[in-house]
Short mmCIF file of N, CA and C in Angstrom, two decimals:
data_model
loop_
_atom_site.label_atom_id
_atom_site.label_comp_id
_atom_site.label_asym_id
_atom_site.label_seq_id
_atom_site.Cartn_x
_atom_site.Cartn_y
_atom_site.Cartn_z
N MET A 242 20.35 -43.59 85.28
CA MET A 242 21.26 -44.53 85.53
C MET A 242 22.83 -43.31 86.05
N ALA A 243 23.48 -43.52 86.94
CA ALA A 243 24.59 -43.41 86.76
C ALA A 243 26.10 -43.55 86.35
N TYR A 244 26.73 -42.59 85.72
CA TYR A 244 28.23 -43.33 85.66
C TYR A 244 29.15 -43.98 86.43
N GLU A 245 29.56 -44.65 85.84
CA GLU A 245 30.62 -45.34 87.23
C GLU A 245 32.28 -44.90 86.94
N ALA A 246 32.80 -44.60 87.85
CA ALA A 246 34.82 -44.29 87.09
C ALA A 246 35.13 -45.44 86.93
N LYS A 247 35.97 -45.76 85.80
CA LYS A 247 36.20 -47.33 85.53
C LYS A 247 37.81 -46.81 86.31
N ASP A 248 38.44 -48.54 86.51
CA ASP A 248 40.03 -48.43 86.98
C ASP A 248 40.16 -49.10 85.84
N TYR A 249 41.91 -48.13 85.93
CA TYR A 249 42.53 -47.99 85.24
C TYR A 249 43.85 -48.09 86.21
N SER A 250 44.20 -48.96 86.72
CA SER A 250 45.17 -49.30 87.59
C SER A 250 46.17 -49.83 87.43
N LYS A 251 45.76 -51.05 86.06
CA LYS A 251 46.30 -51.49 85.53
C LYS A 251 47.68 -50.90 85.00
N LEU A 252 47.46 -49.50 84.42
CA LEU A 252 48.14 -48.93 83.42
C LEU A 252 49.64 -48.68 84.77
N ILE A 253 49.32 -48.72 85.92
CA ILE A 253 50.57 -48.13 86.93
C ILE A 253 51.79 -49.27 86.64
N GLY A 254 53.06 -48.79 86.54
CA GLY A 254 54.06 -49.82 86.03
C GLY A 254 54.43 -49.47 84.77
N MET A 255 53.88 -48.87 84.07
CA MET A 255 53.76 -48.34 82.10
C MET A 255 55.27 -47.70 81.97
N ALA A 256 55.66 -47.72 81.34
CA ALA A 256 57.40 -47.25 80.98
C ALA A 256 56.71 -45.88 80.56
N GLY A 257 57.22 -45.09 81.02
CA GLY A 257 57.35 -43.84 81.07
C GLY A 257 56.11 -43.20 81.33
N PHE A 258 55.34 -43.40 82.28
CA PHE A 258 54.44 -42.42 83.11
C PHE A 258 54.49 -42.78 84.36
N SER A 259 54.89 -42.21 85.31
CA SER A 259 55.49 -42.82 86.93
C SER A 259 53.86 -42.73 87.57
N GLU A 260 53.95 -43.38 88.78
CA GLU A 260 52.47 -43.68 88.97
C GLU A 260 51.98 -42.12 89.68
N ALA A 261 53.14 -41.38 90.70
CA ALA A 261 52.25 -40.77 90.93
C ALA A 261 51.51 -39.98 89.68
N LEU A 262 51.99 -39.86 88.42
CA LEU A 262 51.12 -39.02 87.10
C LEU A 262 50.19 -39.20 87.16
N LEU A 263 50.15 -41.00 86.81
CA LEU A 263 48.97 -41.64 86.67
C LEU A 263 47.75 -41.54 87.60
N LYS A 264 48.53 -41.50 88.91
CA LYS A 264 46.84 -41.42 89.51
C LYS A 264 46.49 -40.41 90.32
N ASN A 265 47.27 -39.13 89.78
CA ASN A 265 46.38 -37.65 89.28
C ASN A 265 46.13 -37.51 88.96
N HIS A 266 46.48 -38.52 87.59
CA HIS A 266 45.34 -38.43 86.25
C HIS A 266 43.79 -38.60 86.80
N PHE A 267 43.94 -40.45 87.44
CA PHE A 267 43.21 -41.31 87.35
C PHE A 267 41.95 -40.02 88.39
N THR A 268 42.75 -39.67 89.04
CA THR A 268 41.72 -39.23 90.04
C THR A 268 40.86 -37.70 89.28
N LEU A 269 42.11 -37.34 88.51
CA LEU A 269 40.87 -35.90 87.84
C LEU A 269 39.81 -36.97 86.85
N TYR A 270 40.17 -37.52 86.30
CA TYR A 270 39.34 -38.48 85.44
C TYR A 270 37.42 -38.66 86.67
N GLN A 271 38.32 -39.16 87.53
CA GLN A 271 37.35 -39.56 88.51
C GLN A 271 36.52 -38.51 88.88
N GLY A 272 36.98 -37.31 88.60
CA GLY A 272 36.19 -35.63 89.23
C GLY A 272 35.13 -35.99 88.19
N TYR A 273 35.45 -36.02 86.71
CA TYR A 273 34.94 -35.93 85.37
C TYR A 273 33.52 -36.26 85.42
N VAL A 274 33.66 -37.75 86.02
CA VAL A 274 32.43 -38.93 86.03
C VAL A 274 31.89 -38.55 86.92
N THR A 275 31.99 -37.67 88.60
CA THR A 275 31.37 -37.18 89.11
C THR A 275 30.75 -35.82 88.99
N ASN A 276 31.56 -35.27 88.39
CA ASN A 276 30.42 -33.85 87.99
C ASN A 276 29.60 -34.38 86.57
N THR A 277 30.06 -35.30 86.20
CA THR A 277 28.98 -35.36 84.63
C THR A 277 27.29 -36.17 85.80
N ASN A 278 27.66 -37.00 86.97
CA ASN A 278 26.66 -37.18 87.32
C ASN A 278 25.91 -36.33 88.48
N LYS A 279 26.30 -35.04 88.35
CA LYS A 279 25.82 -34.19 89.17
C LYS A 279 25.39 -33.05 88.68
N VAL A 280 25.45 -32.86 87.01
CA VAL A 280 25.01 -32.32 86.43
C VAL A 280 23.60 -32.52 85.45
N LEU A 281 23.71 -34.12 85.77
CA LEU A 281 22.55 -35.02 85.12
C LEU A 281 21.61 -34.51 86.36
N ASP A 282 21.70 -34.90 87.28
CA ASP A 282 20.46 -35.19 88.82
C ASP A 282 20.21 -33.66 88.61
N ILE A 283 20.70 -33.00 88.72
CA ILE A 283 20.75 -30.95 88.96
C ILE A 283 19.69 -30.71 87.30
N LEU A 284 20.12 -31.13 86.27
CA LEU A 284 19.43 -30.79 85.23
C LEU A 284 17.47 -31.71 85.14
N ALA A 285 17.55 -33.05 85.88
CA ALA A 285 16.75 -33.86 85.85
C ALA A 285 15.44 -33.25 86.58
N LYS A 286 16.00 -32.73 87.89
CA LYS A 286 15.45 -32.22 88.88
C LYS A 286 14.78 -30.56 88.47
N MET A 287 15.77 -29.92 88.06
CA MET A 287 15.12 -28.52 87.17
C MET A 287 14.32 -28.95 86.04
N LEU A 288 14.26 -30.01 85.12
CA LEU A 288 12.94 -29.96 83.99
C LEU A 288 11.74 -30.68 84.85
N ALA A 289 12.39 -31.50 85.59
CA ALA A 289 10.74 -32.06 86.87
C ALA A 289 10.11 -31.21 87.16
N ASP A 290 10.87 -29.61 88.05
CA ASP A 290 10.37 -28.94 88.82
C ASP A 290 9.84 -27.22 87.67
N GLY A 291 10.16 -28.04 86.48
CA GLY A 291 9.42 -26.45 85.63
C GLY A 291 10.72 -25.18 85.05
N ALA A 292 12.51 -25.67 86.19
CA ALA A 292 13.21 -24.54 85.61
C ALA A 292 13.74 -24.83 85.05
N THR A 293 13.43 -25.02 83.42
CA THR A 293 14.41 -24.71 82.29
C THR A 293 14.07 -23.47 81.30
N ALA A 294 13.49 -22.49 81.80
CA ALA A 294 13.65 -21.24 81.13
C ALA A 294 14.70 -20.45 81.92
N THR A 295 16.09 -20.68 82.48
CA THR A 295 16.43 -20.05 83.69
C THR A 295 18.06 -19.87 83.11
N PRO A 296 18.60 -19.48 83.43
CA PRO A 296 20.00 -19.12 83.28
C PRO A 296 20.87 -20.42 84.24
N GLU A 297 20.27 -20.43 84.88
CA GLU A 297 21.34 -21.51 85.85
C GLU A 297 21.11 -23.20 84.43
N TYR A 298 19.54 -23.48 83.81
CA TYR A 298 19.59 -25.00 83.84
C TYR A 298 20.18 -24.91 82.14
N ALA A 299 20.64 -23.48 81.22
CA ALA A 299 21.01 -23.41 80.44
C ALA A 299 22.44 -23.06 81.13
N GLU A 300 22.86 -22.45 81.44
CA GLU A 300 24.49 -22.48 81.97
C GLU A 300 24.87 -24.46 82.06
N LEU A 301 24.27 -24.99 82.55
CA LEU A 301 24.58 -26.59 83.28
C LEU A 301 24.04 -27.48 82.35
N LYS A 302 23.80 -27.35 81.39
CA LYS A 302 23.15 -27.94 79.84
C LYS A 302 24.94 -27.12 78.91
N ARG A 303 25.45 -26.12 79.37
CA ARG A 303 26.62 -26.29 78.41
C ARG A 303 27.83 -26.65 79.38
N ARG A 304 27.52 -26.48 80.33
CA ARG A 304 28.68 -27.13 81.22
C ARG A 304 28.74 -29.11 80.94
N LEU A 305 27.13 -29.29 80.92
CA LEU A 305 27.47 -30.66 80.23
C LEU A 305 28.65 -31.24 79.57
N GLY A 306 28.40 -30.91 78.13
CA GLY A 306 29.85 -30.62 77.35
C GLY A 306 30.64 -30.96 78.00
N TRP A 307 31.86 -30.45 78.94
CA TRP A 307 32.82 -30.24 79.28
C TRP A 307 32.61 -31.27 80.09
N GLU A 308 32.18 -31.97 81.31
CA GLU A 308 32.35 -32.77 81.63
C GLU A 308 32.23 -33.98 80.90
N PHE A 309 31.27 -34.37 80.62
CA PHE A 309 30.71 -35.66 80.08
C PHE A 309 31.83 -36.04 78.69
N ASN A 310 32.42 -35.02 78.08
CA ASN A 310 33.72 -35.38 77.12
C ASN A 310 34.78 -35.43 77.82
N GLY A 311 35.22 -34.64 78.86
CA GLY A 311 36.11 -34.65 80.09
C GLY A 311 36.23 -36.41 80.35
N MET A 312 35.40 -36.93 81.02
CA MET A 312 34.68 -38.64 81.35
C MET A 312 34.97 -39.26 80.25
N ARG A 313 34.34 -39.07 79.31
CA ARG A 313 35.00 -39.88 77.54
C ARG A 313 36.00 -40.09 76.80
N LEU A 314 36.69 -38.83 77.00
CA LEU A 314 37.81 -38.39 76.47
C LEU A 314 39.13 -39.35 77.45
N HIS A 315 38.95 -39.02 78.22
CA HIS A 315 39.71 -39.89 79.70
C HIS A 315 39.99 -41.16 79.50
N GLU A 316 38.46 -41.57 79.25
CA GLU A 316 38.38 -43.46 79.30
C GLU A 316 38.81 -43.78 77.66
N PHE A 317 38.82 -43.29 77.13
CA PHE A 317 38.91 -43.39 75.23
C PHE A 317 41.14 -43.42 75.61
N TYR A 318 41.07 -42.61 76.38
CA TYR A 318 43.02 -42.21 76.29
C TYR A 318 43.56 -43.92 76.98
N PHE A 319 42.91 -43.39 78.43
CA PHE A 319 43.35 -44.21 79.52
C PHE A 319 43.28 -46.19 78.05
N GLU A 320 42.27 -45.92 77.46
CA GLU A 320 42.64 -47.69 77.12
C GLU A 320 43.02 -47.64 76.13
N ASN A 321 43.41 -46.61 75.68
CA ASN A 321 44.35 -47.49 73.72
C ASN A 321 45.67 -46.75 74.64
N LEU A 322 46.00 -46.94 76.05
CA LEU A 322 47.33 -47.48 76.28
C LEU A 322 47.35 -48.75 76.90
N GLY A 323 48.89 -49.10 77.81
CA GLY A 323 49.19 -49.80 77.93
C GLY A 323 49.37 -51.13 76.90
N GLY A 324 49.58 -50.96 75.72
CA GLY A 324 50.20 -52.36 74.74
C GLY A 324 51.23 -51.77 74.64
N ASN A 325 52.12 -52.95 73.62
CA ASN A 325 53.22 -52.34 73.36
C ASN A 325 53.84 -51.46 72.45
N GLY A 326 52.46 -50.58 71.44
CA GLY A 326 53.47 -49.60 70.59
C GLY A 326 53.30 -50.50 69.65
N ALA A 327 53.87 -51.16 69.13
CA ALA A 327 53.86 -51.43 68.10
C ALA A 327 52.12 -51.98 67.14
N ILE A 328 51.69 -50.97 66.11
CA ILE A 328 50.68 -51.83 65.62
C ILE A 328 51.02 -52.70 64.61
N ASP A 329 50.14 -53.73 64.37
CA ASP A 329 50.21 -54.41 63.57
C ASP A 329 49.58 -54.33 62.26
N GLN A 330 51.10 -54.50 61.26
CA GLN A 330 51.49 -53.57 60.22
C GLN A 330 50.16 -54.88 59.15
N ALA A 331 49.37 -55.64 59.64
CA ALA A 331 48.73 -56.12 58.44
C ALA A 331 47.24 -56.29 59.09
N GLY A 332 47.33 -55.52 60.32
CA GLY A 332 45.76 -55.50 60.34
C GLY A 332 44.72 -54.31 59.65
N LYS A 333 43.61 -54.38 59.95
CA LYS A 333 42.77 -53.59 59.65
C LYS A 333 43.06 -51.66 59.88
N LEU A 334 43.27 -51.33 61.23
CA LEU A 334 43.80 -49.95 61.19
C LEU A 334 45.49 -49.68 60.04
N ALA A 335 46.07 -50.64 60.17
CA ALA A 335 47.56 -50.02 59.43
C ALA A 335 47.04 -49.86 58.57
N ALA A 336 46.33 -50.45 57.68
CA ALA A 336 46.15 -50.27 55.85
C ALA A 336 45.19 -49.43 56.11
N LYS A 337 44.17 -49.03 56.75
CA LYS A 337 43.40 -47.83 56.67
C LYS A 337 44.14 -46.76 56.67
N ILE A 338 45.35 -46.33 57.91
CA ILE A 338 46.22 -45.61 57.80
C ILE A 338 46.78 -46.00 56.41
N VAL A 339 47.45 -46.32 55.69
CA VAL A 339 48.30 -46.28 55.15
C VAL A 339 47.55 -45.67 53.74
N ALA A 340 46.52 -46.28 53.49
CA ALA A 340 45.32 -46.05 52.75
C ALA A 340 45.40 -44.35 52.85
N ASP A 341 44.87 -43.74 53.53
CA ASP A 341 44.11 -42.21 53.95
C ASP A 341 45.34 -41.56 54.04
N PHE A 342 46.71 -41.63 54.44
CA PHE A 342 47.55 -41.11 54.92
C PHE A 342 48.71 -40.99 53.92
N GLY A 343 48.82 -42.28 53.26
CA GLY A 343 49.92 -42.98 52.02
C GLY A 343 50.87 -43.38 53.04
N SER A 344 51.12 -43.71 53.95
CA SER A 344 52.35 -44.58 55.17
C SER A 344 51.93 -44.34 56.66
N TYR A 345 51.84 -45.17 57.07
CA TYR A 345 52.63 -45.02 58.52
C TYR A 345 53.04 -44.05 59.05
N GLU A 346 53.90 -43.49 58.25
CA GLU A 346 54.93 -42.65 58.75
C GLU A 346 54.32 -41.46 58.80
N ALA A 347 53.89 -41.25 57.71
CA ALA A 347 53.25 -39.58 57.10
C ALA A 347 52.41 -39.64 57.94
N TRP A 348 51.25 -40.81 58.56
CA TRP A 348 50.24 -40.17 59.43
C TRP A 348 50.99 -40.44 60.86
N GLU A 349 52.14 -40.97 61.43
CA GLU A 349 52.74 -40.85 62.52
C GLU A 349 53.61 -38.85 62.92
N LYS A 350 53.67 -38.80 61.62
CA LYS A 350 54.15 -37.58 61.87
C LYS A 350 53.61 -36.53 62.38
N ASP A 351 52.46 -36.68 61.52
CA ASP A 351 51.07 -35.73 61.19
C ASP A 351 50.43 -35.66 62.97
N PHE A 352 49.85 -36.54 63.43
CA PHE A 352 49.95 -36.94 65.15
C PHE A 352 51.24 -36.44 65.39
N ARG A 353 52.10 -36.99 65.45
CA ARG A 353 52.93 -36.25 66.47
C ARG A 353 53.07 -34.18 66.27
N ALA A 354 53.16 -33.86 65.23
CA ALA A 354 52.67 -32.57 65.04
C ALA A 354 51.81 -32.04 65.80
N THR A 355 50.33 -32.15 65.52
CA THR A 355 49.58 -32.70 66.06
C THR A 355 49.61 -32.14 68.15
N GLY A 356 49.65 -33.22 68.07
CA GLY A 356 50.11 -33.58 69.70
C GLY A 356 50.96 -32.05 70.27
N ALA A 357 51.68 -32.01 69.52
CA ALA A 357 52.91 -31.14 69.50
C ALA A 357 52.38 -29.54 69.71
N MET A 358 51.75 -29.40 69.20
CA MET A 358 51.57 -27.74 68.61
C MET A 358 51.02 -26.97 70.23
N ARG A 359 51.34 -25.77 70.46
CA ARG A 359 50.73 -25.33 71.66
C ARG A 359 49.86 -25.10 72.21
N GLY A 360 49.21 -24.99 73.10
CA GLY A 360 48.02 -25.04 73.57
C GLY A 360 47.61 -26.18 74.02
N ILE A 361 46.68 -26.30 75.18
CA ILE A 361 46.32 -27.50 75.69
C ILE A 361 44.93 -27.97 74.42
N GLY A 362 44.78 -29.59 74.92
CA GLY A 362 43.86 -29.86 74.43
C GLY A 362 43.98 -31.21 74.15
N TRP A 363 43.90 -32.31 73.48
CA TRP A 363 43.59 -33.89 72.87
C TRP A 363 44.43 -33.60 71.30
N ALA A 364 44.68 -34.76 70.90
CA ALA A 364 45.38 -34.83 69.73
C ALA A 364 44.74 -36.18 69.48
N VAL A 365 43.72 -36.43 67.70
CA VAL A 365 42.81 -37.47 68.42
C VAL A 365 42.64 -37.85 66.59
N LEU A 366 42.92 -38.74 66.29
CA LEU A 366 42.49 -39.94 65.25
C LEU A 366 41.19 -40.31 65.29
N TYR A 367 40.45 -39.53 63.79
CA TYR A 367 38.88 -39.66 64.00
C TYR A 367 38.57 -40.31 62.56
N GLN A 368 37.50 -40.55 62.49
CA GLN A 368 37.17 -41.49 61.67
C GLN A 368 35.59 -41.12 61.33
N ASP A 369 36.08 -40.70 60.22
CA ASP A 369 34.54 -40.18 59.69
C ASP A 369 33.56 -41.46 58.86
N THR A 370 32.55 -41.36 59.51
CA THR A 370 31.90 -42.03 59.50
C THR A 370 30.56 -42.07 58.34
N ALA A 371 30.64 -40.54 57.45
CA ALA A 371 30.17 -41.17 56.74
C ALA A 371 30.93 -41.11 55.28
N SER A 372 32.58 -40.72 55.29
CA SER A 372 33.26 -41.29 53.88
C SER A 372 34.09 -42.85 54.22
N GLY A 373 34.48 -42.79 56.26
CA GLY A 373 35.35 -44.17 56.43
C GLY A 373 36.86 -43.15 56.59
N LYS A 374 37.01 -41.85 55.76
CA LYS A 374 38.65 -41.57 55.99
C LYS A 374 38.52 -41.46 57.41
N LEU A 375 39.63 -41.33 57.85
CA LEU A 375 40.92 -41.01 59.20
C LEU A 375 41.76 -39.74 58.83
N ILE A 376 41.39 -38.69 59.82
CA ILE A 376 42.16 -37.70 59.87
C ILE A 376 42.48 -37.28 61.07
N ASN A 377 43.85 -36.33 61.38
CA ASN A 377 44.09 -36.34 62.85
C ASN A 377 43.16 -35.31 63.18
N PHE A 378 42.26 -34.47 63.85
CA PHE A 378 42.01 -33.78 64.69
C PHE A 378 42.50 -32.85 66.27
N TRP A 379 42.75 -31.34 65.81
CA TRP A 379 43.09 -30.76 67.95
C TRP A 379 41.72 -30.19 68.27
N VAL A 380 41.75 -30.85 68.62
CA VAL A 380 40.81 -30.45 70.00
C VAL A 380 41.18 -29.52 71.54
N ASN A 381 40.74 -28.33 70.59
CA ASN A 381 41.21 -27.83 72.03
C ASN A 381 40.38 -27.83 73.51
N GLU A 382 39.41 -27.83 73.98
CA GLU A 382 38.28 -28.53 74.41
C GLU A 382 37.56 -29.65 74.77
N HIS A 383 37.89 -30.09 76.05
CA HIS A 383 36.49 -30.86 75.90
C HIS A 383 35.13 -30.88 75.11
N ASP A 384 34.64 -29.92 74.81
CA ASP A 384 33.49 -29.78 74.63
C ASP A 384 33.22 -28.80 73.21
N VAL A 385 34.87 -28.78 72.84
CA VAL A 385 34.87 -27.79 71.60
C VAL A 385 35.76 -28.30 70.40
N ALA A 386 35.12 -28.31 68.85
CA ALA A 386 35.65 -28.87 68.01
C ALA A 386 35.57 -30.41 67.92
N HIS A 387 35.10 -30.99 68.10
CA HIS A 387 34.58 -31.90 67.90
C HIS A 387 34.34 -32.08 66.22
N PRO A 388 34.50 -32.85 65.43
CA PRO A 388 34.35 -33.00 64.52
C PRO A 388 33.02 -34.01 64.31
N ALA A 389 31.67 -33.50 63.74
CA ALA A 389 30.01 -34.05 63.75
C ALA A 389 30.40 -34.88 62.89
N GLY A 390 29.76 -35.89 63.64
CA GLY A 390 29.30 -37.85 63.21
C GLY A 390 30.77 -38.66 62.30
N CYS A 391 32.27 -38.37 63.77
CA CYS A 391 33.31 -38.75 63.59
C CYS A 391 33.29 -39.84 64.72
N THR A 392 34.38 -41.08 64.82
CA THR A 392 35.10 -41.62 65.57
C THR A 392 36.12 -41.59 66.04
N PRO A 393 35.84 -41.02 67.36
CA PRO A 393 37.38 -41.29 67.97
C PRO A 393 37.94 -42.50 68.08
N ILE A 394 39.53 -42.79 67.10
CA ILE A 394 40.00 -43.98 67.26
C ILE A 394 41.05 -43.88 68.33
N LEU A 395 42.18 -43.12 67.81
CA LEU A 395 43.13 -42.90 69.10
C LEU A 395 43.31 -41.56 69.74
N ILE A 396 43.25 -41.80 71.10
CA ILE A 396 43.13 -40.41 71.56
C ILE A 396 44.76 -40.01 72.68
N MET A 397 45.14 -39.15 72.45
CA MET A 397 45.92 -38.24 73.46
C MET A 397 45.90 -37.75 73.97
N ASP A 398 46.24 -37.02 74.96
CA ASP A 398 45.77 -36.35 76.45
C ASP A 398 47.32 -35.26 76.12
N VAL A 399 46.95 -34.02 75.86
CA VAL A 399 47.70 -32.88 76.11
C VAL A 399 47.59 -31.85 76.56
N PHE A 400 47.26 -31.80 77.59
CA PHE A 400 46.80 -31.15 78.55
C PHE A 400 47.89 -31.43 78.93
N GLU A 401 48.18 -30.18 80.12
CA GLU A 401 49.60 -30.02 80.93
C GLU A 401 49.65 -31.14 82.08
N HIS A 402 48.47 -31.68 82.45
CA HIS A 402 48.68 -32.83 83.78
C HIS A 402 48.82 -34.12 83.06
N ALA A 403 48.86 -34.15 81.41
CA ALA A 403 48.91 -35.65 81.31
C ALA A 403 50.59 -36.16 80.94
N PHE A 404 51.29 -34.73 81.18
CA PHE A 404 52.54 -34.90 81.13
C PHE A 404 53.22 -34.28 82.27
N MET A 405 53.54 -33.57 82.65
CA MET A 405 54.40 -32.12 83.36
C MET A 405 54.94 -32.41 84.43
N LEU A 406 54.18 -33.57 85.46
CA LEU A 406 55.25 -34.28 86.34
C LEU A 406 56.04 -34.70 86.43
N ASP A 407 55.44 -35.45 84.96
CA ASP A 407 57.23 -36.55 84.71
C ASP A 407 58.05 -35.74 83.83
N TYR A 408 57.51 -34.63 82.45
CA TYR A 408 58.68 -33.79 81.22
C TYR A 408 58.22 -32.88 81.79
N GLY A 409 58.10 -32.06 82.69
CA GLY A 409 58.26 -30.30 82.63
C GLY A 409 57.50 -30.12 80.98
N LEU A 410 58.21 -29.18 80.89
CA LEU A 410 57.58 -28.85 79.50
C LEU A 410 58.11 -29.40 78.07
N LYS A 411 57.99 -31.19 77.87
CA LYS A 411 59.33 -31.74 76.89
C LYS A 411 58.12 -32.35 76.48
N ARG A 412 57.40 -31.51 75.87
CA ARG A 412 56.32 -32.39 75.81
C ARG A 412 56.33 -33.66 74.07
N PRO A 413 57.35 -33.09 73.24
CA PRO A 413 57.77 -34.55 72.09
C PRO A 413 58.27 -35.55 73.56
N ASP A 414 58.64 -35.74 74.95
CA ASP A 414 59.49 -36.39 75.73
C ASP A 414 58.03 -37.04 75.75
N TYR A 415 56.93 -36.94 76.18
CA TYR A 415 56.29 -37.08 76.56
C TYR A 415 55.16 -37.93 75.65
N ILE A 416 55.31 -37.06 74.19
CA ILE A 416 54.46 -37.86 72.82
C ILE A 416 55.74 -39.70 72.59
N GLU A 417 56.31 -39.21 73.14
CA GLU A 417 57.83 -40.56 72.12
C GLU A 417 57.28 -41.57 73.68
N ALA A 418 56.68 -41.07 74.87
CA ALA A 418 56.56 -42.38 75.87
C ALA A 418 55.29 -42.74 75.30
N PHE A 419 54.34 -42.10 74.79
CA PHE A 419 53.01 -41.90 74.76
C PHE A 419 52.87 -42.96 73.38
N PHE A 420 53.45 -43.04 72.10
CA PHE A 420 53.65 -43.76 71.37
C PHE A 420 53.92 -45.49 72.01
N LYS A 421 54.79 -45.32 72.39
CA LYS A 421 55.62 -46.49 73.34
C LYS A 421 54.58 -47.39 73.85
N ASN A 422 53.56 -46.92 73.90
CA ASN A 422 52.79 -47.77 75.30
C ASN A 422 51.34 -47.93 74.64
N ILE A 423 51.47 -47.16 73.01
CA ILE A 423 49.70 -47.23 72.79
C ILE A 423 49.24 -48.82 72.58
N ASP A 424 48.12 -49.20 72.37
CA ASP A 424 47.95 -50.38 72.57
C ASP A 424 46.67 -50.47 71.49
N TRP A 425 47.17 -50.71 70.25
CA TRP A 425 46.82 -50.42 68.38
C TRP A 425 45.29 -51.43 68.83
N LYS A 426 45.23 -52.82 69.22
CA LYS A 426 44.52 -53.29 69.53
C LYS A 426 42.77 -52.18 69.77
N ALA A 427 43.08 -51.50 71.01
CA ALA A 427 41.97 -51.10 71.74
C ALA A 427 41.62 -49.99 70.67
N ALA A 428 42.69 -49.35 69.84
CA ALA A 428 42.49 -48.48 68.77
C ALA A 428 41.73 -49.42 67.37
N GLU A 429 42.07 -50.16 67.12
CA GLU A 429 41.47 -51.00 66.25
C GLU A 429 40.12 -51.22 66.09
N ALA A 430 40.01 -51.58 67.30
CA ALA A 430 38.69 -51.76 67.73
C ALA A 430 37.25 -50.90 67.33
N ARG A 431 37.56 -50.06 67.62
CA ARG A 431 37.07 -49.09 67.58
C ARG A 431 36.59 -48.16 65.99
N LEU A 432 37.27 -48.54 65.29
CA LEU A 432 37.17 -48.60 63.69
C LEU A 432 36.49 -49.46 62.96
N LYS A 433 35.37 -48.50 62.33
CA LYS A 433 34.25 -48.96 61.96
C LYS A 433 34.79 -49.57 60.08
#
């Protein structure tokens, strides 16, 4: 079963994100979906042909993590956008953030600092499924540094394509726009 790119055009018109930036970002995401399907198809054929003991098979297996995670992280990112940026202070996620970080403000300060770090990657609020604890992580590449056994709750793309067209090198301005557009209901739905 092939993966299909989801339609996130409802985000066009969102304050702080130009139509050009979003359309470019959607096209990039669609490429991850296409490449995930291509890699899976080639790997299936190689398996059927008995060509698994080859460098090509090994490299495609390694590449699958990049393409698949690029697809999935963008889906999580787009799905936690389009809101009004206001967390429900009486909600389950707000209570969990306060329990694990001491206050919403302490969590936000840490998440913003994580997203503002130099380099390309993702700022992700994860929930450790073993302990239930919330932790902010930096994920450098799509296929590297995901904490094992953790569920992504809130994802912010901080690769340059997510902000440079609108903000140039002013990543903090992009982070501000991101926070104004968080759909906290989508993030809270991921909480276990």
